[in-house]
PDB file of C-alpha atoms in Angstrom:
ATOM      1  CA  MET Z   1      -0.023   0.036  -0.019  1.00 50.00           C
ATOM      2  CA  THR Z   2       1.306   3.240  -0.948  1.00 50.00           C
ATOM      3  CA  ALA Z   3       1.294   6.530   1.298  1.00 52.00           C
ATOM      4  CA  PRO Z   4      -0.001   9.810   0.921  1.00 51.00           C
ATOM      5  CA  ALA Z   5       2.283  13.136   0.716  1.00 56.00           C
ATOM      6  CA  PRO Z   6       3.987  13.970   4.002  1.00 57.00           C
ATOM      7  CA  ASP Z   7       1.215  16.970   4.277  1.00 71.00           C
ATOM      8  CA  ARG Z   8      -1.910  15.184   2.937  1.00 85.00           C
ATOM      9  CA  SER Z   9      -4.033  12.572   3.546  1.00 93.00           C
ATOM     10  CA  SER Z  10      -5.941  10.563   1.415  1.00 95.00           C
ATOM     11  CA  ILE Z  11     -10.159  10.156   1.643  1.00 97.00           C
ATOM     12  CA  LEU Z  12     -11.977   7.836  -0.259  1.00 98.00           C
ATOM     13  CA  ILE Z  13     -15.834   8.675  -1.237  1.00 98.00           C
ATOM     14  CA  VAL Z  14     -17.875   5.778  -2.264  1.00 97.00           C
ATOM     15  CA  ASP Z  15     -21.058   6.195  -3.825  1.00 96.00           C
ATOM     16  CA  ASP Z  16     -23.253   4.839  -7.337  1.00 95.00           C
ATOM     17  CA  MET Z  17     -24.232   8.187  -8.087  1.00 94.00           C
ATOM     18  CA  ASP Z  18     -22.269  10.741  -9.881  1.00 95.00           C
ATOM     19  CA  GLU Z  19     -24.312  13.739  -8.473  1.00 94.00           C
ATOM     20  CA  ASN Z  20     -23.107  12.575  -4.956  1.00 94.00           C
ATOM     21  CA  LEU Z  21     -20.027  12.075  -5.538  1.00 96.00           C
ATOM     22  CA  VAL Z  22     -19.481  15.666  -7.478  1.00 96.00           C
ATOM     23  CA  ALA Z  23     -21.365  17.036  -3.978  1.00 95.00           C
ATOM     24  CA  LEU Z  24     -19.160  15.348  -1.283  1.00 96.00           C
ATOM     25  CA  GLU Z  25     -16.024  16.363  -3.448  1.00 96.00           C
ATOM     26  CA  ALA Z  26     -17.251  20.030  -3.223  1.00 96.00           C
ATOM     27  CA  VAL Z  27     -17.720  19.683   0.393  1.00 96.00           C
ATOM     28  CA  LEU Z  28     -14.491  18.155   1.303  1.00 96.00           C
ATOM     29  CA  GLY Z  29     -12.353  20.209  -1.246  1.00 95.00           C
ATOM     30  CA  PRO Z  30     -11.965  22.854   1.382  1.00 95.00           C
ATOM     31  CA  LEU Z  31     -10.063  20.637   3.648  1.00 94.00           C
ATOM     32  CA  ASP Z  32      -7.160  20.608   0.888  1.00 94.00           C
ATOM     33  CA  GLN Z  33      -6.720  16.592   0.869  1.00 95.00           C
ATOM     34  CA  GLN Z  34      -6.368  13.678  -1.633  1.00 96.00           C
ATOM     35  CA  LEU Z  35     -10.225  13.219  -2.538  1.00 97.00           C
ATOM     36  CA  VAL Z  36     -10.462   9.629  -4.451  1.00 97.00           C
ATOM     37  CA  THR Z  37     -14.132   8.215  -5.473  1.00 97.00           C
ATOM     38  CA  ALA Z  38     -15.165   5.040  -5.887  1.00 97.00           C
ATOM     39  CA  ARG Z  39     -18.728   3.933  -7.551  1.00 97.00           C
ATOM     40  CA  SER Z  40     -18.980   0.519  -6.028  1.00 96.00           C
ATOM     41  CA  GLY Z  41     -18.221  -1.440  -3.073  1.00 96.00           C
ATOM     42  CA  GLU Z  42     -15.691  -3.610  -5.330  1.00 96.00           C
ATOM     43  CA  GLU Z  43     -13.863  -0.370  -6.967  1.00 97.00           C
ATOM     44  CA  ALA Z  44     -13.573   1.069  -2.988  1.00 97.00           C
ATOM     45  CA  LEU Z  45     -11.863  -2.508  -2.029  1.00 96.00           C
ATOM     46  CA  LYS Z  46      -9.588  -2.357  -5.048  1.00 96.00           C
ATOM     47  CA  ALA Z  47      -8.628   1.350  -3.920  1.00 97.00           C
ATOM     48  CA  MET Z  48      -7.971   0.586  -0.456  1.00 96.00           C
ATOM     49  CA  LEU Z  49      -5.332  -2.081  -1.269  1.00 94.00           C
ATOM     50  CA  ARG Z  50      -3.632   0.072  -3.796  1.00 94.00           C
ATOM     51  CA  GLN Z  51      -3.102   3.055  -1.185  1.00 94.00           C
ATOM     52  CA  ASP Z  52      -3.622   3.992   2.218  1.00 94.00           C
ATOM     53  CA  PHE Z  53      -6.779   6.297   3.247  1.00 96.00           C
ATOM     54  CA  ALA Z  54      -7.710   8.453   6.654  1.00 95.00           C
ATOM     55  CA  VAL Z  55     -11.093   7.876   6.509  1.00 96.00           C
ATOM     56  CA  VAL Z  56     -13.510   6.495   3.820  1.00 97.00           C
ATOM     57  CA  LEU Z  57     -17.051   7.982   3.279  1.00 97.00           C
ATOM     58  CA  LEU Z  58     -19.527   4.912   2.189  1.00 97.00           C
ATOM     59  CA  ASP Z  59     -23.000   5.414   0.713  1.00 95.00           C
ATOM     60  CA  VAL Z  60     -25.158   2.562   2.441  1.00 93.00           C
ATOM     61  CA  LEU Z  61     -27.491   1.879  -0.690  1.00 90.00           C
ATOM     62  CA  MET Z  62     -25.667   0.972  -3.730  1.00 93.00           C
ATOM     63  CA  PRO Z  63     -26.744  -1.776  -5.937  1.00 93.00           C
ATOM     64  CA  GLY Z  64     -24.718  -5.316  -6.079  1.00 92.00           C
ATOM     65  CA  MET Z  65     -22.485  -5.182  -2.903  1.00 94.00           C
ATOM     66  CA  ASP Z  66     -23.788  -2.474  -0.521  1.00 94.00           C
ATOM     67  CA  GLY Z  67     -22.416  -0.080   1.885  1.00 94.00           C
ATOM     68  CA  PHE Z  68     -22.947  -2.791   4.829  1.00 94.00           C
ATOM     69  CA  GLU Z  69     -21.293  -5.520   2.861  1.00 96.00           C
ATOM     70  CA  THR Z  70     -18.441  -3.531   1.537  1.00 96.00           C
ATOM     71  CA  ALA Z  71     -18.034  -2.084   5.386  1.00 96.00           C
ATOM     72  CA  SER Z  72     -17.836  -5.662   6.398  1.00 95.00           C
ATOM     73  CA  ASN Z  73     -15.119  -6.703   3.557  1.00 96.00           C
ATOM     74  CA  ILE Z  74     -13.225  -3.612   4.686  1.00 96.00           C
ATOM     75  CA  LYS Z  75     -13.192  -4.850   8.561  1.00 95.00           C
ATOM     76  CA  ARG Z  76     -12.184  -8.433   7.410  1.00 94.00           C
ATOM     77  CA  LEU Z  77      -8.895  -7.495   5.667  1.00 93.00           C
ATOM     78  CA  ASP Z  78      -5.675  -6.630   7.539  1.00 91.00           C
ATOM     79  CA  GLN Z  79      -4.461  -3.990   5.338  1.00 91.00           C
ATOM     80  CA  THR Z  80      -7.846  -1.871   5.765  1.00 94.00           C
ATOM     81  CA  LYS Z  81      -9.685  -2.978   9.216  1.00 92.00           C
ATOM     82  CA  ASP Z  82      -8.260   0.280  10.963  1.00 91.00           C
ATOM     83  CA  VAL Z  83      -9.649   2.696   8.547  1.00 95.00           C
ATOM     84  CA  PRO Z  84     -12.114   4.525   9.941  1.00 95.00           C
ATOM     85  CA  ILE Z  85     -15.739   4.393   8.139  1.00 96.00           C
ATOM     86  CA  ILE Z  86     -18.635   7.173   8.022  1.00 96.00           C
ATOM     87  CA  LEU Z  87     -21.635   5.613   6.834  1.00 94.00           C
ATOM     88  CA  LEU Z  88     -23.864   7.806   4.344  1.00 93.00           C
ATOM     89  CA  THR Z  89     -27.582   7.236   3.729  1.00 87.00           C
ATOM     90  CA  GLY Z  90     -30.919   8.713   2.908  1.00 77.00           C
ATOM     91  CA  THR Z  91     -33.738   9.850   5.046  1.00 65.00           C
ATOM     92  CA  ASP Z  92     -36.088   7.003   4.280  1.00 67.00           C
ATOM     93  CA  VAL Z  93     -34.142   3.862   5.788  1.00 64.00           C
ATOM     94  CA  ASP Z  94     -34.807   1.395   8.353  1.00 71.00           C
ATOM     95  CA  ALA Z  95     -34.218   2.455  11.970  1.00 70.00           C
ATOM     96  CA  ASP Z  96     -31.817  -0.564  12.524  1.00 82.00           C
ATOM     97  CA  TYR Z  97     -29.553   0.830   9.887  1.00 82.00           C
ATOM     98  CA  ALA Z  98     -27.071   2.922  12.248  1.00 81.00           C
ATOM     99  CA  TYR Z  99     -27.240  -0.222  14.830  1.00 85.00           C
ATOM    100  CA  ARG Z 100     -26.224  -2.245  11.822  1.00 88.00           C
ATOM    101  CA  GLY Z 101     -23.111   0.244  10.639  1.00 88.00           C
ATOM    102  CA  TYR Z 102     -21.807   0.466  14.119  1.00 88.00           C
ATOM    103  CA  ALA Z 103     -22.057  -3.275  14.733  1.00 91.00           C
ATOM    104  CA  LEU Z 104     -19.980  -3.272  11.696  1.00 90.00           C
ATOM    105  CA  GLY Z 105     -17.436  -1.460  12.826  1.00 92.00           C
ATOM    106  CA  ALA Z 106     -18.274   2.362  11.296  1.00 93.00           C
ATOM    107  CA  ALA Z 107     -17.188   5.000  13.064  1.00 92.00           C
ATOM    108  CA  ASP Z 108     -19.891   7.129  12.457  1.00 92.00           C
ATOM    109  CA  PHE Z 109     -23.263   7.360  10.749  1.00 89.00           C
ATOM    110  CA  LEU Z 110     -24.814  10.378   8.434  1.00 90.00           C
ATOM    111  CA  SER Z 111     -28.327  10.800   7.190  1.00 87.00           C
ATOM    112  CA  LYS Z 112     -28.676  12.590   3.842  1.00 83.00           C
ATOM    113  CA  PRO Z 113     -29.143  15.740   3.345  1.00 85.00           C
ATOM    114  CA  ILE Z 114     -25.422  16.321   5.203  1.00 89.00           C
ATOM    115  CA  ASP Z 115     -24.735  19.152   6.762  1.00 93.00           C
ATOM    116  CA  PRO Z 116     -21.299  20.250   4.863  1.00 94.00           C
ATOM    117  CA  TRP Z 117     -19.833  21.793   8.477  1.00 95.00           C
ATOM    118  CA  VAL Z 118     -20.824  19.028  10.079  1.00 94.00           C
ATOM    119  CA  LEU Z 119     -19.223  16.135   7.644  1.00 95.00           C
ATOM    120  CA  ARG Z 120     -16.221  18.682   7.331  1.00 95.00           C
ATOM    121  CA  THR Z 121     -15.789  18.602  11.469  1.00 94.00           C
ATOM    122  CA  LYS Z 122     -16.079  14.927  11.493  1.00 94.00           C
ATOM    123  CA  VAL Z 123     -13.900  14.260   8.976  1.00 95.00           C
ATOM    124  CA  ASN Z 124     -11.161  16.422  10.312  1.00 93.00           C
ATOM    125  CA  VAL Z 125     -11.163  14.314  13.393  1.00 92.00           C
ATOM    126  CA  PHE Z 126      -9.533  11.345  11.378  1.00 93.00           C
ATOM    127  CA  LEU Z 127      -7.301  13.777   9.253  1.00 93.00           C
ATOM    128  CA  ASP Z 128      -5.529  14.832  12.548  1.00 90.00           C
ATOM    129  CA  LEU Z 129      -5.292  11.406  14.035  1.00 89.00           C
ATOM    130  CA  ASP Z 130      -3.982  10.131  10.742  1.00 89.00           C
ATOM    131  CA  ARG Z 131      -1.536  12.802  10.682  1.00 87.00           C
ATOM    132  CA  LYS Z 132      -0.363  12.066  14.349  1.00 85.00           C
ATOM    133  CA  ASN Z 133      -0.079   8.655  13.659  1.00 83.00           C
ATOM    134  CA  ARG Z 134       2.094   9.131  10.251  1.00 83.00           C
ATOM    135  CA  GLN Z 135       4.407  11.539  12.572  1.00 81.00           C
ATOM    136  CA  LEU Z 136       4.696   8.693  15.030  1.00 80.00           C
ATOM    137  CA  ALA Z 137       5.719   6.043  12.550  1.00 78.00           C
ATOM    138  CA  VAL Z 138       8.062   8.354  11.089  1.00 79.00           C
ATOM    139  CA  GLN Z 139      10.192   8.610  14.467  1.00 77.00           C
ATOM    140  CA  ALA Z 140       9.521   5.073  15.136  1.00 76.00           C
ATOM    141  CA  GLU Z 141      11.485   4.249  11.974  1.00 78.00           C
ATOM    142  CA  GLN Z 142      14.195   6.825  12.832  1.00 77.00           C
ATOM    143  CA  LEU Z 143      14.764   5.190  16.012  1.00 75.00           C
ATOM    144  CA  ARG Z 144      15.056   1.661  14.415  1.00 75.00           C
ATOM    145  CA  ARG Z 145      17.705   3.398  12.300  1.00 78.00           C
ATOM    146  CA  LEU Z 146      19.563   4.948  15.019  1.00 73.00           C
ATOM    147  CA  LEU Z 147      19.790   1.503  16.603  1.00 72.00           C
ATOM    148  CA  VAL Z 148      20.967  -0.348  13.507  1.00 72.00           C
ATOM    149  CA  ALA Z 149      23.523   2.301  13.105  1.00 71.00           C
ATOM    150  CA  GLU Z 150      24.652   1.928  16.627  1.00 63.00           C
ATOM    151  CA  GLN Z 151      24.811  -2.072  16.318  1.00 64.00           C
ATOM    152  CA  THR Z 152      27.003  -1.781  12.982  1.00 62.00           C
ATOM    153  CA  PRO Z 153      30.555  -3.511  14.005  1.00 60.00           C
ATOM    154  CA  GLY Z 154      33.348  -1.467  13.045  1.00 55.00           C
ATOM    155  CA  ARG Z 155      31.747   1.689  12.644  1.00 52.00           C
ATOM    156  CA  ALA Z 156      33.781   4.496  14.064  1.00 46.00           C
ATOM    157  CA  GLY Z 157      33.255   8.122  12.352  1.00 44.00           C
ATOM    158  CA  GLY Z 158      31.000   6.971   9.633  1.00 45.00           C
ATOM    159  CA  GLY Z 159      27.667   6.175   9.327  1.00 44.00           C
ATOM    160  CA  THR Z 160      24.668   7.561   7.487  1.00 40.00           C
ATOM    161  CA  ALA Z 161      23.364  10.914   7.811  1.00 40.00           C
ATOM    162  CA  ALA Z 162      20.323   9.747   9.427  1.00 41.00           C
ATOM    163  CA  VAL Z 163      22.325   8.919  12.532  1.00 38.00           C
ATOM    164  CA  GLY Z 164      23.206  12.716  13.293  1.00 41.00           C
ATOM    165  CA  PRO Z 165      24.481  13.078  16.890  1.00 40.00           C
ATOM    166  CA  LEU Z 166      25.349   9.465  17.279  1.00 36.00           C
ATOM    167  CA  GLU Z 167      27.941   9.598  14.644  1.00 38.00           C
ATOM    168  CA  GLY Z 168      31.724   9.470  15.861  1.00 38.00           C
ATOM    169  CA  HIS Z 169      31.646   7.146  18.662  1.00 39.00           C
ATOM    170  CA  GLY Z 170      34.721   5.858  20.236  1.00 40.00           C
ATOM    171  CA  PRO Z 171      35.960   2.445  21.494  1.00 39.00           C
ATOM    172  CA  ASP Z 172      34.415   0.968  24.332  1.00 44.00           C
ATOM    173  CA  SER Z 173      36.352  -0.944  27.124  1.00 39.00           C
ATOM    174  CA  THR Z 174      36.363  -3.732  24.602  1.00 41.00           C
ATOM    175  CA  GLY Z 175      38.133  -1.855  22.094  1.00 41.00           C
ATOM    176  CA  THR Z 176      35.551  -2.338  19.688  1.00 41.00           C
ATOM    177  CA  PRO Z 177      34.711   1.223  17.874  1.00 40.00           C
ATOM    178  CA  GLY Z 178      31.374   2.574  17.910  1.00 42.00           C
ATOM    179  CA  SER Z 179      29.697   0.065  20.453  1.00 42.00           C
ATOM    180  CA  MET Z 180      26.931   1.264  22.905  1.00 43.00           C
ATOM    181  CA  GLY Z 181      28.681   1.181  26.323  1.00 45.00           C
ATOM    182  CA  ALA Z 182      30.874  -1.234  27.788  1.00 43.00           C
ATOM    183  CA  GLY Z 183      30.625  -4.941  27.874  1.00 46.00           C
ATOM    184  CA  THR Z 184      27.404  -6.423  29.484  1.00 51.00           C
ATOM    185  CA  GLY Z 185      26.059  -3.555  30.509  1.00 56.00           C
ATOM    186  CA  GLY Z 186      26.127  -1.943  27.189  1.00 56.00           C
ATOM    187  CA  ALA Z 187      24.505  -5.097  25.778  1.00 59.00           C
ATOM    188  CA  GLU Z 188      21.750  -5.170  28.359  1.00 66.00           C
ATOM    189  CA  ARG Z 189      20.959  -1.703  27.909  1.00 63.00           C
ATOM    190  CA  LEU Z 190      20.918  -2.341  24.071  1.00 61.00           C
ATOM    191  CA  ALA Z 191      18.040  -4.968  24.200  1.00 63.00           C
ATOM    192  CA  GLU Z 192      16.216  -3.050  26.655  1.00 69.00           C
ATOM    193  CA  ILE Z 193      15.835   0.104  23.972  1.00 66.00           C
ATOM    194  CA  THR Z 194      15.256  -2.582  21.233  1.00 66.00           C
ATOM    195  CA  GLU Z 195      12.229  -4.305  23.213  1.00 68.00           C
ATOM    196  CA  LYS Z 196      11.007  -0.875  23.904  1.00 68.00           C
ATOM    197  CA  LEU Z 197      11.102   0.099  20.180  1.00 69.00           C
ATOM    198  CA  VAL Z 198       9.233  -3.153  19.580  1.00 65.00           C
ATOM    199  CA  GLN Z 199       6.399  -2.055  21.836  1.00 69.00           C
ATOM    200  CA  ILE Z 200       6.006   1.170  20.131  1.00 67.00           C
ATOM    201  CA  GLU Z 201       5.649  -0.407  16.818  1.00 64.00           C
ATOM    202  CA  LEU Z 202       2.964  -2.539  18.364  1.00 65.00           C
ATOM    203  CA  MET Z 203       1.089   0.360  19.820  1.00 66.00           C
ATOM    204  CA  LEU Z 204       1.465   1.905  16.354  1.00 67.00           C
ATOM    205  CA  ARG Z 205      -0.628  -1.256  14.946  1.00 62.00           C
ATOM    206  CA  ASP Z 206      -3.359  -0.453  17.659  1.00 64.00           C
ATOM    207  CA  PRO Z 207      -6.100   2.857  16.893  1.00 59.00           C
ATOM    208  CA  GLU Z 208      -6.877   3.131  20.321  1.00 60.00           C
ATOM    209  CA  ALA Z 209      -3.191   3.518  21.626  1.00 59.00           C
ATOM    210  CA  ASN Z 210      -2.342   5.810  19.029  1.00 58.00           C
ATOM    211  CA  GLU Z 211      -5.525   8.254  20.525  1.00 58.00           C
ATOM    212  CA  SER Z 212      -3.179   8.540  23.569  1.00 60.00           C
ATOM    213  CA  PRO Z 213      -0.695  10.904  24.429  1.00 65.00           C
ATOM    214  CA  VAL Z 214       1.695   7.989  26.247  1.00 70.00           C
ATOM    215  CA  LEU Z 215       2.676   6.759  22.439  1.00 66.00           C
ATOM    216  CA  ALA Z 216       4.032  10.062  21.810  1.00 69.00           C
ATOM    217  CA  ASP Z 217       6.069  10.229  25.322  1.00 72.00           C
ATOM    218  CA  ARG Z 218       7.123   6.677  24.851  1.00 69.00           C
ATOM    219  CA  ILE Z 219       8.837   7.327  21.483  1.00 70.00           C
ATOM    220  CA  ALA Z 220      10.485  10.841  22.779  1.00 70.00           C
ATOM    221  CA  GLU Z 221      11.993   8.924  25.787  1.00 72.00           C
ATOM    222  CA  LEU Z 222      13.160   6.474  23.807  1.00 67.00           C
ATOM    223  CA  GLU Z 223      14.792   8.551  21.349  1.00 67.00           C
ATOM    224  CA  ARG Z 224      16.489  10.502  24.165  1.00 70.00           C
ATOM    225  CA  GLU Z 225      17.721   7.102  25.690  1.00 68.00           C
ATOM    226  CA  VAL Z 226      19.243   6.194  22.366  1.00 65.00           C
ATOM    227  CA  ARG Z 227      21.084  10.091  21.951  1.00 64.00           C
ATOM    228  CA  THR Z 228      22.226   9.449  25.635  1.00 66.00           C
ATOM    229  CA  MET Z 229      23.829   6.213  25.055  1.00 58.00           C
ATOM    230  CA  GLY Z 230      25.232   7.319  21.955  1.00 57.00           C
ATOM    231  CA  ALA Z 231      27.018  10.342  23.609  1.00 57.00           C
ATOM    232  CA  ASN Z 232      28.311   8.104  26.553  1.00 60.00           C
ATOM    233  CA  GLY Z 233      29.874   5.644  23.980  1.00 55.00           C
ATOM    234  CA  ALA Z 234      31.510   8.612  21.876  1.00 50.00           C
ATOM    235  CA  GLY Z 235      35.216   9.604  22.589  1.00 47.00           C
TER     236      GLY Z 235
END
């Protein structure tokens, strides 16, 4: 799956009627995000397997694969199960439609005609969450690169540009250049940091954990630990 540009998220709009797609694109245009349209549930699933989306606006009443079946398939796939879904439907619908939507894992349910301000407000919530998640993922990847650079044998004053302040470590008590700390203590600390990175990566895959400020704090703390170890091992 491909990722959107760093400063933009992607929104998928699914409706079998062209006039509805045009109307929704007009409402969401001011958000200045990438808008992708699909005219059926099958098209929507194909689009979601090609790229990442911050949120899906999904019409319930469509011929063939309707919105409920499409939502069920989205939630069944590992690649797409965490993408928020806002279900859209007309006013003359069964009373249990909202219940069915939430039972399938939909994040919200709106009836047409849709208030443009309400829709933009709800979509913005998921755009903010998507931006935060991508920023945290980038930070986690930077930490991984720092750890890989520190574990590279024989690295003395070299390394990649991504290493930054950790470049130029001197030999430790074992005489090995560029290692993080001395002897068993350094190895144990490195193992602890690696384990923390694994925990962070697991949290990144959990939508509920991503909503907590704890994840950002853990990434910042781990980054400080890595840089501190690098500074202690230098010279």
